[in-house]
CSV table of C-alpha atoms in Angstrom, one decimal:
chain,number,residue,atom,x,y,z
A,1,MET,CA,7.3,-40.4,23.8
A,2,LYS,CA,11.1,-41.7,23.2
A,3,PRO,CA,13.7,-39.8,24.9
A,4,GLU,CA,15.8,-39.4,21.1
A,5,LEU,CA,12.2,-38.1,19.7
A,6,LYS,CA,11.6,-35.7,22.3
A,7,SER,CA,15.2,-34.5,22.1
A,8,ALA,CA,15.1,-34.2,18.1
A,9,LEU,CA,11.4,-32.4,17.9
A,10,ILE,CA,12.8,-30.0,21.0
A,11,ASP,CA,16.2,-29.3,19.2
A,12,LEU,CA,13.6,-28.5,15.5
A,13,VAL,CA,11.8,-26.3,17.4
A,14,PHE,CA,14.7,-24.1,18.5
A,15,ARG,CA,15.8,-24.1,14.7
A,16,LEU,CA,12.5,-22.9,14.1
A,17,GLY,CA,12.1,-20.2,17.0
A,18,ASP,CA,15.6,-19.0,16.6
A,19,ASP,CA,15.5,-18.4,12.9
A,20,ASP,CA,12.4,-16.6,12.9
A,21,PHE,CA,13.3,-14.5,16.4
A,22,ILE,CA,16.8,-13.6,15.0
A,23,LEU,CA,15.5,-12.5,11.3
A,24,GLY,CA,12.4,-11.1,12.7
A,25,HIS,CA,15.0,-8.3,14.5
A,26,ARG,CA,16.9,-8.0,11.4
A,27,HIS,CA,13.3,-6.8,9.6
A,28,SER,CA,12.5,-4.9,12.7
A,29,GLU,CA,15.8,-2.7,12.3
A,30,TRP,CA,14.0,-1.3,9.0
A,31,ILE,CA,11.8,0.4,10.9
A,32,GLY,CA,11.6,4.0,9.7
A,33,ILE,CA,14.4,4.0,7.6
A,34,GLY,CA,12.7,1.5,4.5
A,35,PRO,CA,13.5,2.7,1.0
A,36,ILE,CA,9.9,3.1,0.3
A,37,LEU,CA,6.9,3.7,2.8
A,38,GLU,CA,5.4,0.6,1.3
A,39,GLU,CA,8.5,-1.9,2.1
A,40,ASP,CA,8.8,0.2,5.1
A,41,ILE,CA,5.3,-1.4,6.4
A,42,ALA,CA,6.1,-4.5,4.7
A,43,PHE,CA,9.5,-5.1,6.6
A,44,SER,CA,8.2,-4.4,9.7
A,45,SER,CA,5.0,-6.5,9.3
A,46,MET,CA,7.2,-9.1,8.7
A,47,ALA,CA,8.7,-8.7,11.6
A,48,GLN,CA,6.2,-8.6,13.7
A,49,ASP,CA,5.3,-11.7,12.3
A,50,GLU,CA,8.4,-13.3,12.9
A,51,ILE,CA,8.9,-12.6,16.3
A,52,GLY,CA,5.2,-13.7,17.0
A,53,HIS,CA,6.0,-16.9,15.4
A,54,ALA,CA,9.2,-17.0,17.3
A,55,GLU,CA,6.9,-16.9,20.6
A,56,ALA,CA,4.5,-19.6,19.3
A,57,TYR,CA,7.6,-21.7,18.8
A,58,TYR,CA,8.8,-21.4,22.5
A,59,GLN,CA,5.3,-21.3,24.1
A,60,LEU,CA,5.3,-24.8,22.2
A,61,LEU,CA,8.1,-25.8,24.4
A,62,HIS,CA,6.8,-24.2,27.4
A,63,GLU,CA,3.6,-26.1,27.2
A,64,HIS,CA,5.0,-29.0,26.0
A,65,PHE,CA,8.6,-29.8,27.1
A,66,GLN,CA,8.6,-27.8,30.2
A,67,LEU,CA,11.1,-25.4,29.4
A,68,PRO,CA,11.1,-21.4,30.6
A,69,ASP,CA,8.6,-19.2,28.5
A,70,PRO,CA,9.0,-17.7,26.2
A,71,ASP,CA,10.6,-14.3,27.4
A,72,THR,CA,13.3,-15.8,29.4
A,73,LEU,CA,13.8,-18.6,26.4
A,74,GLY,CA,14.1,-15.6,24.1
A,75,PHE,CA,15.9,-13.3,26.1
A,76,GLU,CA,17.8,-15.0,28.8
A,77,ARG,CA,19.8,-17.4,26.7
A,78,PRO,CA,23.5,-17.4,25.7
A,79,TRP,CA,23.8,-16.7,22.2
A,80,GLN,CA,26.2,-20.1,22.3
A,81,GLU,CA,22.9,-21.7,23.0
A,82,PHE,CA,20.8,-20.3,20.0
A,83,ARG,CA,20.2,-22.9,17.0
A,84,CYS,CA,19.5,-20.3,14.0
A,85,ALA,CA,21.4,-20.3,10.5
A,86,HIS,CA,24.5,-17.5,9.5
A,87,LEU,CA,21.7,-16.7,7.2
A,88,VAL,CA,19.6,-14.6,9.6
A,89,GLU,CA,22.6,-13.3,11.9
A,90,TYR,CA,24.1,-11.1,9.4
A,91,PRO,CA,23.7,-7.7,9.1
A,92,ASN,CA,20.9,-6.0,6.5
A,93,LYS,CA,23.9,-4.6,4.4
A,94,ASP,CA,21.5,-3.1,1.7
A,95,TYR,CA,17.9,-3.6,0.6
A,96,ALA,CA,18.6,-6.0,-1.9
A,97,PHE,CA,20.4,-8.6,0.4
A,98,SER,CA,17.6,-7.6,2.8
A,99,LEU,CA,15.0,-8.9,0.2
A,100,VAL,CA,17.0,-11.7,-1.2
A,101,ARG,CA,17.6,-13.4,2.4
A,102,HIS,CA,13.9,-12.6,3.1
A,103,PHE,CA,13.1,-14.7,-0.1
A,104,LEU,CA,15.4,-17.3,-0.2
A,105,TYR,CA,14.1,-17.2,4.0
A,106,ASP,CA,10.9,-17.4,3.3
A,107,HIS,CA,11.2,-19.8,0.9
A,108,ALA,CA,12.7,-22.7,2.8
A,109,GLU,CA,10.3,-22.2,6.1
A,110,HIS,CA,7.3,-22.7,3.9
A,111,ILE,CA,9.0,-26.2,2.8
A,112,ARG,CA,9.4,-27.2,5.8
A,113,LEU,CA,5.9,-25.8,7.1
A,114,GLN,CA,4.1,-27.9,4.7
A,115,ALA,CA,5.8,-31.1,5.8
A,116,LEU,CA,5.3,-30.1,9.4
A,117,GLN,CA,1.7,-29.7,9.0
A,118,LYS,CA,1.6,-33.6,7.1
A,119,GLN,CA,2.8,-35.1,10.2
A,120,ASP,CA,1.4,-36.6,13.1
A,121,VAL,CA,4.0,-37.6,15.7
A,122,PHE,CA,3.9,-34.3,17.4
A,123,LYS,CA,0.2,-32.5,17.1
A,124,PRO,CA,0.8,-29.3,18.4
A,125,LEU,CA,3.2,-28.5,15.8
A,126,LYS,CA,1.4,-29.9,13.0
A,127,GLU,CA,-1.5,-27.6,14.0
A,128,LEU,CA,1.3,-24.5,15.1
A,129,ALA,CA,2.7,-25.3,11.0
A,130,LYS,CA,-1.1,-24.9,9.6
A,131,ARG,CA,-1.3,-21.6,11.1
A,132,LEU,CA,1.7,-20.1,10.4
A,133,LEU,CA,1.5,-20.9,6.8
A,134,ARG,CA,-2.0,-18.9,6.4
A,135,GLU,CA,0.0,-16.0,7.4
A,136,GLU,CA,3.7,-17.1,5.6
A,137,LYS,CA,2.1,-17.2,2.2
A,138,TYR,CA,2.0,-13.5,2.3
A,139,HIS,CA,5.7,-13.4,3.0
A,140,VAL,CA,6.7,-15.9,-0.2
A,141,PHE,CA,3.8,-13.7,-2.2
A,142,HIS,CA,5.6,-10.6,-1.0
A,143,ALA,CA,9.2,-12.1,-2.2
A,144,ASN,CA,8.4,-13.3,-5.0
A,145,THR,CA,6.9,-10.2,-6.3
A,146,TRP,CA,9.9,-7.8,-5.7
A,147,ILE,CA,12.1,-10.4,-6.8
A,148,VAL,CA,10.7,-10.6,-9.8
A,149,GLN,CA,9.6,-6.9,-10.6
A,150,LEU,CA,13.1,-5.5,-9.3
A,151,SER,CA,15.5,-7.5,-11.4
A,152,ASN,CA,13.6,-7.3,-14.3
A,153,GLY,CA,13.6,-3.4,-13.6
A,154,SER,CA,17.3,-1.3,-14.3
A,155,GLU,CA,20.3,-2.5,-14.4
A,156,GLU,CA,21.4,-1.0,-11.4
A,157,ALA,CA,18.8,-3.1,-9.8
A,158,ARG,CA,19.5,-6.5,-11.5
A,159,VAL,CA,23.4,-5.7,-10.7
A,160,ARG,CA,22.3,-5.4,-6.8
A,161,LEU,CA,20.3,-8.3,-6.5
A,162,GLN,CA,22.6,-10.5,-8.5
A,163,THR,CA,25.4,-9.3,-5.7
A,164,ALA,CA,23.3,-10.4,-3.0
A,165,LEU,CA,22.2,-13.8,-4.0
A,166,ASP,CA,26.0,-14.6,-4.8
A,167,GLU,CA,26.2,-13.4,-1.3
A,168,ALA,CA,23.1,-14.9,0.8
A,169,TYR,CA,22.4,-18.1,-1.7
A,170,PRO,CA,25.4,-20.3,-0.1
A,171,MET,CA,24.4,-18.6,3.5
A,172,ALA,CA,21.2,-20.1,2.7
A,173,LEU,CA,22.0,-23.5,1.5
A,174,ALA,CA,23.1,-24.1,5.2
A,175,LEU,CA,19.5,-23.6,6.3
A,176,PHE,CA,19.4,-27.6,5.7
A,177,GLU,CA,22.8,-28.4,7.5
A,178,PRO,CA,22.8,-31.6,8.0
A,179,ASN,CA,22.5,-32.4,12.3
A,180,GLU,CA,22.5,-35.1,14.8
A,181,HIS,CA,18.9,-35.4,15.1
A,182,GLU,CA,17.7,-35.8,11.5
A,183,LYS,CA,17.8,-39.3,11.4
A,184,THR,CA,15.8,-39.6,14.6
A,185,LEU,CA,13.4,-37.1,12.6
A,186,VAL,CA,13.0,-38.8,9.4
A,187,GLU,CA,12.7,-42.1,11.3
A,188,ALA,CA,9.7,-40.6,13.4
A,189,LYS,CA,8.4,-39.5,10.0
A,190,VAL,CA,8.3,-36.1,11.7
A,191,LEU,CA,10.4,-34.6,8.3
A,192,PRO,CA,12.0,-35.4,5.2
A,193,SER,CA,16.0,-35.3,5.2
A,194,GLU,CA,17.7,-31.8,5.0
A,195,ASN,CA,18.6,-33.2,1.7
A,196,GLU,CA,15.4,-34.1,0.3
A,197,LEU,CA,14.7,-30.4,1.7
A,198,GLN,CA,16.9,-28.8,0.1
A,199,LYS,CA,16.4,-29.9,-2.9
A,200,GLU,CA,12.9,-29.0,-3.4
A,201,TRP,CA,13.5,-25.6,-1.9
A,202,LEU,CA,16.0,-25.0,-4.7
A,203,ARG,CA,13.2,-26.2,-7.2
A,204,ALA,CA,10.8,-23.8,-5.6
A,205,ILE,CA,13.2,-21.1,-5.7
A,206,GLN,CA,14.2,-21.4,-9.8
A,207,LYS,CA,10.4,-21.3,-10.7
A,208,VAL,CA,10.6,-17.9,-9.7
A,209,LEU,CA,13.7,-17.2,-10.4
A,210,GLU,CA,13.4,-18.5,-14.4
A,211,GLN,CA,11.0,-15.4,-14.9
A,212,THR,CA,14.3,-13.0,-13.7
A,213,PRO,CA,17.7,-12.4,-15.1
A,214,LEU,CA,19.2,-13.9,-11.9
A,215,LYS,CA,21.8,-16.8,-11.8
A,216,LEU,CA,21.9,-19.0,-9.3
A,217,PRO,CA,26.3,-18.6,-8.5
A,218,GLU,CA,27.6,-22.0,-9.6
A,219,ASN,CA,29.4,-24.3,-7.5
A,220,PRO,CA,28.6,-22.4,-4.5
A,221,GLN,CA,30.9,-22.7,-1.0
A,222,TRP,CA,28.6,-23.4,2.0
A,223,GLU,CA,31.3,-25.7,4.2
A,224,MET,CA,31.9,-22.0,6.0
A,225,HIS,CA,28.0,-21.2,6.7
A,226,LYS,CA,27.5,-24.6,8.4
A,227,GLY,CA,27.6,-24.7,12.4
A,228,GLY,CA,24.9,-22.6,13.4
A,229,ARG,CA,22.5,-25.3,14.3
A,230,VAL,CA,24.9,-27.0,16.7
A,231,GLY,CA,25.2,-23.0,18.3
A,232,LYS,CA,28.8,-22.1,16.3
A,233,HIS,CA,27.4,-18.6,15.1
A,234,THR,CA,29.4,-15.7,13.6
A,235,PRO,CA,30.0,-12.8,15.7
A,236,HIS,CA,27.5,-11.0,14.5
A,237,LEU,CA,24.8,-13.0,17.1
A,238,GLU,CA,26.7,-12.2,19.8
A,239,ALA,CA,25.9,-8.3,18.6
A,240,ILE,CA,22.3,-8.6,17.7
A,241,ILE,CA,21.4,-10.4,21.0
A,242,GLU,CA,22.9,-7.8,23.0
A,243,GLU,CA,21.3,-5.4,21.4
A,244,MET,CA,17.9,-7.2,21.5
A,245,THR,CA,18.2,-8.1,25.6
A,246,GLU,CA,19.8,-4.6,26.3
A,247,VAL,CA,17.2,-2.8,27.7
A,248,ARG,CA,15.6,-6.2,29.4
A,249,ARG,CA,18.8,-6.9,31.2
A,250,LEU,CA,18.5,-3.2,32.9
A,251,ASP,CA,15.8,-4.7,35.2
A,252,PRO,CA,14.8,-8.9,34.4
A,253,GLN,CA,12.0,-8.5,36.6
A,254,ALA,CA,10.1,-5.5,35.5
A,255,GLU,CA,6.8,-5.4,34.7
A,256,TRP,CA,5.6,-4.4,31.7
B,1,MET,CA,-28.4,-16.1,32.7
B,2,ASP,CA,-28.4,-18.1,29.3
B,3,LYS,CA,-26.3,-18.4,26.8
B,4,GLN,CA,-27.6,-15.6,24.7
B,5,THR,CA,-26.9,-13.1,27.3
B,6,ILE,CA,-23.3,-13.7,27.8
B,7,LEU,CA,-22.7,-13.6,23.9
B,8,GLU,CA,-24.7,-9.9,23.9
B,9,ALA,CA,-22.4,-9.0,26.3
B,10,LEU,CA,-19.4,-10.3,24.6
B,11,GLY,CA,-20.4,-8.8,21.4
B,12,THR,CA,-19.8,-5.3,23.2
B,13,VAL,CA,-16.6,-6.3,23.3
B,14,LYS,CA,-14.6,-4.3,19.7
B,15,ASP,CA,-11.2,-5.8,17.6
B,16,PRO,CA,-9.3,-3.0,19.0
B,17,GLU,CA,-8.0,-2.8,14.8
B,18,ILE,CA,-11.0,-3.8,13.2
B,19,PRO,CA,-13.4,-1.7,15.9
B,20,ALA,CA,-16.2,-2.5,13.0
B,21,LEU,CA,-17.0,-5.5,14.3
B,22,SER,CA,-17.2,-7.5,17.8
B,23,LEU,CA,-15.5,-10.8,18.8
B,24,VAL,CA,-18.3,-12.4,18.3
B,25,GLU,CA,-18.7,-11.2,14.4
B,26,LEU,CA,-15.4,-12.4,13.9
B,27,GLY,CA,-16.1,-15.5,14.9
B,28,MET,CA,-13.6,-15.6,17.9
B,29,ILE,CA,-16.0,-17.0,20.7
B,30,GLU,CA,-15.3,-20.9,20.0
B,31,ALA,CA,-17.5,-22.0,23.1
B,32,ILE,CA,-18.6,-20.9,26.4
B,33,ARG,CA,-19.1,-22.8,29.8
B,34,PHE,CA,-20.5,-21.3,32.7
B,35,ASP,CA,-22.5,-22.0,36.3
B,36,TYR,CA,-23.6,-18.6,37.2
B,37,PRO,CA,-23.0,-16.4,39.3
B,38,ALA,CA,-20.0,-19.0,40.4
B,39,TYR,CA,-17.7,-19.5,37.6
B,40,VAL,CA,-17.7,-18.9,33.6
B,41,GLU,CA,-15.4,-19.9,30.4
B,42,VAL,CA,-14.9,-18.5,27.6
B,43,GLU,CA,-12.7,-20.3,25.0
B,44,MET,CA,-11.3,-18.0,22.2
B,45,LEU,CA,-9.5,-18.6,18.6
B,46,PRO,CA,-6.5,-16.3,18.2
B,47,THR,CA,-6.7,-14.5,14.4
B,48,PHE,CA,-3.4,-13.2,13.2
B,49,THR,CA,-0.4,-15.5,15.5
B,50,ALA,CA,1.6,-12.2,16.4
B,51,CYS,CA,-1.7,-9.7,16.7
B,52,PRO,CA,-1.2,-7.6,19.7
B,53,ALA,CA,-4.8,-6.9,20.3
B,54,LEU,CA,-5.2,-10.8,21.5
B,55,GLU,CA,-4.3,-9.8,25.6
B,56,LEU,CA,-6.4,-6.6,25.2
B,57,MET,CA,-9.3,-8.6,24.2
B,58,ARG,CA,-8.5,-10.9,26.8
B,59,LEU,CA,-8.7,-8.4,29.9
B,60,GLN,CA,-11.4,-6.6,28.3
B,61,ILE,CA,-13.4,-9.8,28.0
B,62,HIS,CA,-12.4,-10.7,31.7
B,63,HIS,CA,-14.1,-6.7,32.6
B,64,THR,CA,-17.1,-7.6,30.5
B,65,LEU,CA,-17.7,-10.7,32.2
B,66,LYS,CA,-17.1,-9.5,36.0
B,67,GLN,CA,-19.9,-7.0,34.8
B,68,LEU,CA,-22.6,-9.4,34.2
B,69,GLY,CA,-21.9,-10.5,37.8
B,70,PHE,CA,-19.7,-14.2,37.2
B,71,GLU,CA,-17.2,-14.3,39.9
B,72,GLN,CA,-14.7,-16.9,38.6
B,73,ILE,CA,-13.8,-16.1,35.0
B,74,ARG,CA,-10.9,-17.5,32.9
B,75,VAL,CA,-10.6,-16.7,29.4
B,76,VAL,CA,-8.5,-19.7,27.8
B,77,ILE,CA,-6.7,-19.5,24.2
B,78,ASN,CA,-7.6,-22.5,22.1
B,79,ARG,CA,-4.5,-23.5,19.8
B,80,GLU,CA,-5.5,-26.6,18.5
B,81,LYS,CA,-8.3,-25.3,16.1
B,82,GLN,CA,-7.7,-22.9,13.4
B,83,TRP,CA,-9.4,-19.3,13.0
B,84,SER,CA,-10.0,-18.3,9.1
B,85,THR,CA,-11.4,-15.2,8.0
B,86,ASP,CA,-14.3,-18.0,6.6
B,87,ARG,CA,-15.7,-17.3,10.1
B,88,LEU,CA,-17.1,-13.9,9.4
B,89,SER,CA,-20.5,-14.0,8.9
B,90,ASP,CA,-21.9,-12.2,5.5
B,91,GLU,CA,-23.9,-9.1,8.3
B,92,ALA,CA,-20.0,-8.6,9.2
B,93,ARG,CA,-19.0,-8.7,5.7
B,94,GLU,CA,-21.1,-6.3,5.3
B,95,LYS,CA,-20.3,-4.0,8.3
B,96,LEU,CA,-16.5,-4.0,7.2
B,97,ARG,CA,-17.5,-2.8,4.0
B,98,ARG,CA,-19.6,-0.2,5.5
B,99,PHE,CA,-16.5,0.7,8.1
B,100,GLY,CA,-14.3,0.8,4.6
B,101,LEU,CA,-12.6,-2.0,4.7
B,102,ALA,CA,-12.7,-4.1,1.9
B,103,PRO,CA,-14.2,-7.7,3.6
B,104,PRO,CA,-11.9,-11.1,2.9
B,105,PRO,CA,-12.5,-13.3,0.0
B,106,LYS,CA,-13.9,-16.5,0.7
B,107,ASN,CA,-11.9,-19.5,0.1
B,108,THR,CA,-8.8,-17.9,-1.9
B,109,LYS,CA,-5.8,-20.1,-1.0
B,110,ASP,CA,-3.6,-19.9,-4.3
B,111,ALA,CA,-4.3,-16.2,-5.2
B,112,PRO,CA,-5.4,-15.4,-2.1
B,113,LEU,CA,-4.5,-11.2,-2.7
B,114,LEU,CA,-5.8,-11.0,-6.3
B,115,ILE,CA,-9.3,-10.2,-6.0
B,116,ALA,CA,-10.3,-6.9,-4.3
B,117,GLN,CA,-13.7,-5.2,-4.6
B,118,CYS,CA,-13.6,-1.4,-4.1
B,119,PRO,CA,-15.7,-0.8,-0.4
B,120,LYS,CA,-16.6,2.5,-2.1
B,121,CYS,CA,-17.5,2.2,-5.6
B,122,GLY,CA,-17.7,-1.9,-5.8
B,123,SER,CA,-15.4,-2.1,-8.6
B,124,THR,CA,-13.4,-5.1,-8.9
B,125,ASN,CA,-10.7,-3.0,-11.2
B,126,THR,CA,-7.8,-2.6,-8.2
B,127,ILE,CA,-4.5,-3.2,-8.1
B,128,LEU,CA,-2.6,-4.3,-5.1
B,129,LYS,CA,-0.3,-1.6,-3.8
B,130,ASN,CA,1.5,-4.5,-0.5
B,131,PRO,CA,0.3,-7.2,1.0
B,132,PHE,CA,1.7,-5.6,4.3
B,133,GLY,CA,-0.6,-2.7,5.8
B,134,PRO,CA,-1.1,-0.7,9.1
B,135,THR,CA,-2.2,-4.2,10.9
B,136,LEU,CA,-0.9,-7.3,10.5
B,137,CYS,CA,-4.5,-8.1,9.1
B,138,ARG,CA,-4.4,-5.3,6.4
B,139,ALA,CA,-3.6,-5.1,2.3
B,140,ILE,CA,-3.4,-2.1,0.5
B,141,TYR,CA,-5.1,-1.9,-3.1
B,142,PHE,CA,-5.9,1.0,-5.2
B,143,CYS,CA,-9.2,1.3,-7.4
B,144,GLN,CA,-8.5,2.4,-10.8
B,145,ASP,CA,-12.2,3.4,-11.0
B,146,CYS,CA,-12.8,5.6,-8.5
B,147,SER,CA,-8.9,6.9,-7.7
B,148,GLU,CA,-9.6,5.5,-4.0
B,149,THR,CA,-6.8,4.0,-1.5
B,150,PHE,CA,-8.2,1.2,0.7
B,151,GLU,CA,-7.3,-1.3,2.8
B,152,GLN,CA,-8.7,-5.3,2.5
B,153,PHE,CA,-9.6,-7.2,5.7
B,154,LYS,CA,-6.6,-10.0,4.2
B,155,PRO,CA,-7.7,-13.7,4.0
B,156,VAL,CA,-6.6,-16.7,6.0
């Protein structure tokens, strides 16, 4: 494998893993305080899925690129080395924001994984994408169901979801920020361009939003939300990593 | 020592989250290689990626094989091959139903959660309450005929 392809794949797997890892932790913050019991369970389950998926991505890096083990990659990297998008870093705010973020994010992940299961350049990632898709379909199903039902419900629900969409949509566009490895990945036929993936994602979310009174914001400004893929993060990332690693830092050598 | 004896021993190892079924019935054992009593290697397929029970099952397999008298024991996870709920036999599905868990429908693809048969009364007049449940592998339904709330082993 050419060195530039290798670096591009490593960067890609970090992006996938870090997004899942941080969003998984955000979802876990709903444990015990979900608006209804069913949603408490749903967000806790999705948290478990996302963190498990992050571990699987980190395992791939460990096995195939001789990087440290998943726990070290997850809990001992400085925040500047994370490659997650700003979207996953923001605090939960309210249930509407969490739900809309999960809707926008899981559709994006779904599309990326569908492309990755078709490539033959890096077989272990192909197999992992296939496996994760079978689980992720339940996330997309969950998000679609609630977005459609709630936004067609009370006026308060519609307003809250619209406010959340206005806020989260520009951030979600930056899930597809162009990056230095993109050309390598496109040429090697690992993934289509970020621009193409973004268009496909837009079609997918519009199909759901058509069944709702919700409107995508016009002229979304997403320049300010770029940077996550090159290590330029919001202050929220440092804070959440601080929190996630608190116990481990007490005694990194502890046996669990 | 033959393969059948090993399989029977492994048949006593249950999935802690689905105690009605053994790892063999779940279709999680992909291959067994052995040279008694020196060496045995069991290859297993993980079910749900984030399933926390995998490590426990691995330890239990290890323990079971040790009791059979094997000296060197390896339990390896095969991440190449895809496990699916379609690997469950009809007998395993019936066991699930008797346990009170609706078995996973076969070959569902696009609308995976829209079909569920109540394990108590057999009705398909059921509604999905939550695609997530007490474990990653279960979804929650309500039967509109017998008013029973039940769980289904999610098809993947």
